[in-house]
């Protein structure tokens, strides 16, 4: 299997195949021996959602050539195509392994050690947050609990602030999302902010008319839908943290700034933003991402996979060429668990996959186990050991 063969397969599986990739795949797959090559390659390097084991592979196989030719035709027009969801992965695997169901791709002949489950106290995440008021007092939000104050209301899944046009001074609240949680806050100007697990946002209870609307993403990940300046007396909007400042007029973007990561990532979905570090300032266009290096404060601009970067909003994990160590770090936030690698060599194994955030931790670990890369795992209370 040549590097060109591998790259064409990878691009197709992660929805980034261009016209020349499609042509190469169609020619390459005419040789039946390549079925086995692809199967071995995927088994050694990639993982998909094991819940996709009930599709009609024969029907997919029959339709595959028609689909790929149609995509080739589109690619000539628009130069690049993207399939969303699981469709591309299902069709590729169905063609290459024929009538074998999806799990057959990861049918390991070697004996595996049975996973050890001592006490599984790991639960999937849910809506929860801790609100710290100006005076330092705290309010704990959990799903189903309601709260109503002079400034805001909450149903346990989101908190909505009222707009007090007569406000003359800033009063700040801080919303902290623990591991295993997520929450939505609607600020007094109408800006919506979705907060991911292990995130903290500091913001004014009310903004003052005519002044810059500024919030601080202390750490973590947040998706912003900013109320435009035209609806707020021309006031601009800023999101600041220790490494950068984002200035916007009205837009949608995702900011990722976790404490144990070396870069701050800002992904623009709509509109236009300015990203400023202590060294430089750069403008982002839609579908671009800025990468601010925390150590040297340099800013790199690159094309972004918006769907992958914002998948957490839609209840998904999308991993594209990510190391298992990174994958487990993200899962740890959502499932509020600690992960230990007994075999350090496994940390850098890279995968491609789409997993639902509704899956139990055992379902996800079994999916990884079925890839053949790890031998077993152990769960004890909220700790997972990868073996």
Tab-separated table of N, CA and C in Angstrom, residues 161-227:
chain	number	residue	atom	x	y	z
A	161	UNK	N	-30.024	35.973	31.730
A	161	UNK	CA	-29.933	37.230	32.457
A	161	UNK	C	-30.861	38.280	31.861
A	162	UNK	N	-31.421	39.121	32.734
A	162	UNK	CA	-32.278	40.218	32.300
A	162	UNK	C	-31.422	41.420	31.926
A	163	UNK	N	-31.942	42.242	31.041
A	163	UNK	CA	-31.239	43.457	30.620
A	163	UNK	C	-31.744	44.644	31.437
A	164	UNK	N	-30.863	45.211	32.255
A	164	UNK	CA	-31.200	46.383	33.053
A	164	UNK	C	-30.567	47.610	32.404
A	165	UNK	N	-31.371	48.363	31.660
A	165	UNK	CA	-30.840	49.503	30.899
A	165	UNK	C	-30.370	50.634	31.807
A	166	UNK	N	-30.776	50.619	33.056
A	166	UNK	CA	-30.393	51.687	33.989
A	166	UNK	C	-29.130	51.357	34.785
A	167	UNK	N	-28.505	50.222	34.477
A	167	UNK	CA	-27.322	49.813	35.224
A	167	UNK	C	-26.185	50.797	35.011
A	168	UNK	N	-25.534	51.237	36.093
A	168	UNK	CA	-24.472	52.245	35.998
A	168	UNK	C	-23.096	51.700	36.364
A	169	UNK	N	-23.049	50.508	36.979
A	169	UNK	CA	-21.759	49.933	37.334
A	169	UNK	C	-21.774	48.429	37.068
A	170	UNK	N	-20.582	47.891	36.837
A	170	UNK	CA	-20.470	46.487	36.495
A	170	UNK	C	-20.447	45.619	37.747
A	171	UNK	N	-21.252	44.586	37.720
A	171	UNK	CA	-21.253	43.562	38.760
A	171	UNK	C	-21.004	42.228	38.052
A	172	UNK	N	-20.011	41.467	38.525
A	172	UNK	CA	-19.601	40.264	37.810
A	172	UNK	C	-20.097	38.995	38.490
A	173	UNK	N	-20.465	38.033	37.655
A	173	UNK	CA	-20.726	36.662	38.074
A	173	UNK	C	-19.707	35.759	37.389
A	174	UNK	N	-19.472	34.610	37.976
A	174	UNK	CA	-18.582	33.611	37.376
A	174	UNK	C	-19.313	32.279	37.317
A	175	UNK	N	-19.326	31.674	36.142
A	175	UNK	CA	-19.979	30.384	35.958
A	175	UNK	C	-18.900	29.337	35.715
A	176	UNK	N	-18.868	28.328	36.569
A	176	UNK	CA	-17.863	27.277	36.483
A	176	UNK	C	-18.537	25.961	36.139
A	177	UNK	N	-18.058	25.320	35.071
A	177	UNK	CA	-18.594	24.026	34.660
A	177	UNK	C	-17.592	22.959	35.073
A	178	UNK	N	-17.974	22.052	35.964
A	178	UNK	CA	-17.032	21.014	36.398
A	178	UNK	C	-16.862	19.945	35.331
A	179	UNK	N	-15.928	19.045	35.567
A	179	UNK	CA	-15.825	17.878	34.689
A	179	UNK	C	-17.143	17.118	34.734
A	180	UNK	N	-17.557	16.630	33.563
A	180	UNK	CA	-18.819	15.920	33.497
A	180	UNK	C	-20.021	16.831	33.383
A	181	UNK	N	-19.801	18.080	32.952
A	181	UNK	CA	-20.918	19.013	32.833
A	181	UNK	C	-20.828	19.865	31.593
A	182	UNK	N	-21.914	20.547	31.277
A	182	UNK	CA	-21.969	21.577	30.251
A	182	UNK	C	-23.159	22.466	30.589
A	183	UNK	N	-23.164	23.687	30.038
A	183	UNK	CA	-24.218	24.623	30.423
A	183	UNK	C	-24.298	25.746	29.389
A	184	UNK	N	-25.472	26.372	29.320
A	184	UNK	CA	-25.709	27.522	28.443
A	184	UNK	C	-26.023	28.732	29.293
A	185	UNK	N	-25.349	29.854	28.993
A	185	UNK	CA	-25.667	31.123	29.649
A	185	UNK	C	-26.044	32.129	28.570
A	186	UNK	N	-27.152	32.822	28.775
A	186	UNK	CA	-27.585	33.888	27.865
A	186	UNK	C	-27.371	35.201	28.598
A	187	UNK	N	-26.419	35.979	28.113
A	187	UNK	CA	-26.047	37.223	28.774
A	187	UNK	C	-27.124	38.281	28.591
A	188	UNK	N	-27.016	39.367	29.343
A	188	UNK	CA	-28.067	40.386	29.348
A	188	UNK	C	-28.243	41.065	27.994
A	189	UNK	N	-27.220	41.015	27.121
A	189	UNK	CA	-27.334	41.625	25.786
A	189	UNK	C	-27.898	40.663	24.753
A	190	UNK	N	-28.195	39.436	25.167
A	190	UNK	CA	-28.723	38.433	24.252
A	190	UNK	C	-27.677	37.487	23.706
A	191	UNK	N	-26.409	37.726	24.005
A	191	UNK	CA	-25.345	36.826	23.560
A	191	UNK	C	-25.499	35.463	24.230
A	192	UNK	N	-25.395	34.400	23.422
A	192	UNK	CA	-25.497	33.042	23.935
A	192	UNK	C	-24.102	32.430	24.018
A	193	UNK	N	-23.806	31.808	25.157
A	193	UNK	CA	-22.505	31.173	25.353
A	193	UNK	C	-22.727	29.758	25.876
A	194	UNK	N	-22.322	28.758	25.079
A	194	UNK	CA	-22.363	27.369	25.508
A	194	UNK	C	-21.014	27.026	26.126
A	195	UNK	N	-21.033	26.465	27.324
A	195	UNK	CA	-19.802	26.171	28.044
A	195	UNK	C	-19.601	24.660	28.140
A	196	UNK	N	-18.417	24.218	27.744
A	196	UNK	CA	-18.080	22.796	27.772
A	196	UNK	C	-17.571	22.395	29.152
A	197	UNK	N	-17.312	21.116	29.327
A	197	UNK	CA	-16.816	20.609	30.598
A	197	UNK	C	-15.515	21.289	30.997
A	198	UNK	N	-15.307	21.430	32.291
A	198	UNK	CA	-14.085	21.990	32.866
A	198	UNK	C	-13.795	23.376	32.282
A	199	UNK	N	-14.771	24.269	32.431
A	199	UNK	CA	-14.697	25.614	31.851
A	199	UNK	C	-15.154	26.636	32.878
A	200	UNK	N	-14.561	27.835	32.802
A	200	UNK	CA	-14.987	28.923	33.682
A	200	UNK	C	-15.086	30.221	32.880
A	201	UNK	N	-16.223	30.904	33.033
A	201	UNK	CA	-16.482	32.166	32.341
A	201	UNK	C	-16.846	33.231	33.367
A	202	UNK	N	-16.211	34.402	33.260
A	202	UNK	CA	-16.524	35.548	34.116
A	202	UNK	C	-17.145	36.630	33.245
A	203	UNK	N	-18.274	37.207	33.706
A	203	UNK	CA	-19.017	38.127	32.855
A	203	UNK	C	-19.821	39.096	33.721
A	204	UNK	N	-20.188	40.260	33.167
A	204	UNK	CA	-21.033	41.204	33.908
A	204	UNK	C	-22.480	40.716	33.954
A	205	UNK	N	-23.130	40.950	35.070
A	205	UNK	CA	-24.562	40.664	35.170
A	205	UNK	C	-25.323	41.518	34.157
A	206	UNK	N	-24.901	42.776	34.014
A	206	UNK	CA	-25.442	43.688	33.003
A	206	UNK	C	-24.282	44.431	32.368
A	207	UNK	N	-24.432	44.726	31.088
A	207	UNK	CA	-23.456	45.564	30.404
A	207	UNK	C	-23.894	47.021	30.521
A	208	UNK	N	-22.937	47.918	30.475
A	208	UNK	CA	-23.247	49.344	30.551
A	208	UNK	C	-23.314	49.918	29.146
A	209	UNK	N	-24.398	50.575	28.851
A	209	UNK	CA	-24.635	51.115	27.517
A	209	UNK	C	-23.485	52.039	27.102
A	210	UNK	N	-23.011	51.834	25.880
A	210	UNK	CA	-21.947	52.678	25.337
A	210	UNK	C	-20.553	52.185	25.636
A	211	UNK	N	-20.413	51.196	26.522
A	211	UNK	CA	-19.102	50.647	26.839
A	211	UNK	C	-18.925	49.277	26.190
A	212	UNK	N	-17.668	48.898	25.972
A	212	UNK	CA	-17.354	47.598	25.399
A	212	UNK	C	-17.943	46.476	26.254
A	213	UNK	N	-18.590	45.547	25.609
A	213	UNK	CA	-19.099	44.359	26.295
A	213	UNK	C	-17.949	43.348	26.371
A	214	UNK	N	-17.465	43.073	27.555
A	214	UNK	CA	-16.287	42.217	27.696
A	214	UNK	C	-16.542	41.094	28.691
A	215	UNK	N	-16.153	39.872	28.292
A	215	UNK	CA	-16.226	38.711	29.170
A	215	UNK	C	-14.859	38.044	29.182
A	216	UNK	N	-14.614	37.236	30.192
A	216	UNK	CA	-13.324	36.543	30.307
A	216	UNK	C	-13.540	35.040	30.342
A	217	UNK	N	-12.949	34.366	29.364
A	217	UNK	CA	-12.909	32.908	29.400
A	217	UNK	C	-11.672	32.533	30.219
A	218	UNK	N	-11.882	32.293	31.496
A	218	UNK	CA	-10.764	32.043	32.406
A	218	UNK	C	-10.001	30.799	31.973
A	219	UNK	N	-10.748	29.735	31.656
A	219	UNK	CA	-10.157	28.527	31.089
A	219	UNK	C	-11.278	27.694	30.495
A	220	UNK	N	-10.907	26.719	29.674
A	220	UNK	CA	-11.886	25.801	29.128
A	220	UNK	C	-12.278	26.101	27.699
A	221	UNK	N	-13.500	25.701	27.347
A	221	UNK	CA	-13.987	25.825	25.964
A	221	UNK	C	-15.393	26.394	25.950
A	222	UNK	N	-15.619	27.334	25.043
A	222	UNK	CA	-16.932	27.982	24.954
A	222	UNK	C	-17.252	28.316	23.512
A	223	UNK	N	-18.531	28.213	23.171
A	223	UNK	CA	-19.011	28.593	21.843
A	223	UNK	C	-19.895	29.824	22.006
A	224	UNK	N	-19.581	30.880	21.237
A	224	UNK	CA	-20.264	32.159	21.370
A	224	UNK	C	-21.139	32.447	20.150
A	225	UNK	N	-22.369	32.886	20.416
A	225	UNK	CA	-23.221	33.520	19.402
A	225	UNK	C	-23.463	34.933	19.912
A	226	UNK	N	-22.684	35.880	19.368
A	226	UNK	CA	-22.655	37.235	19.917
A	226	UNK	C	-23.781	38.083	19.357
A	227	UNK	N	-24.491	38.748	20.240
A	227	UNK	CA	-25.516	39.696	19.818
A	227	UNK	C	-24.835	40.857	19.101
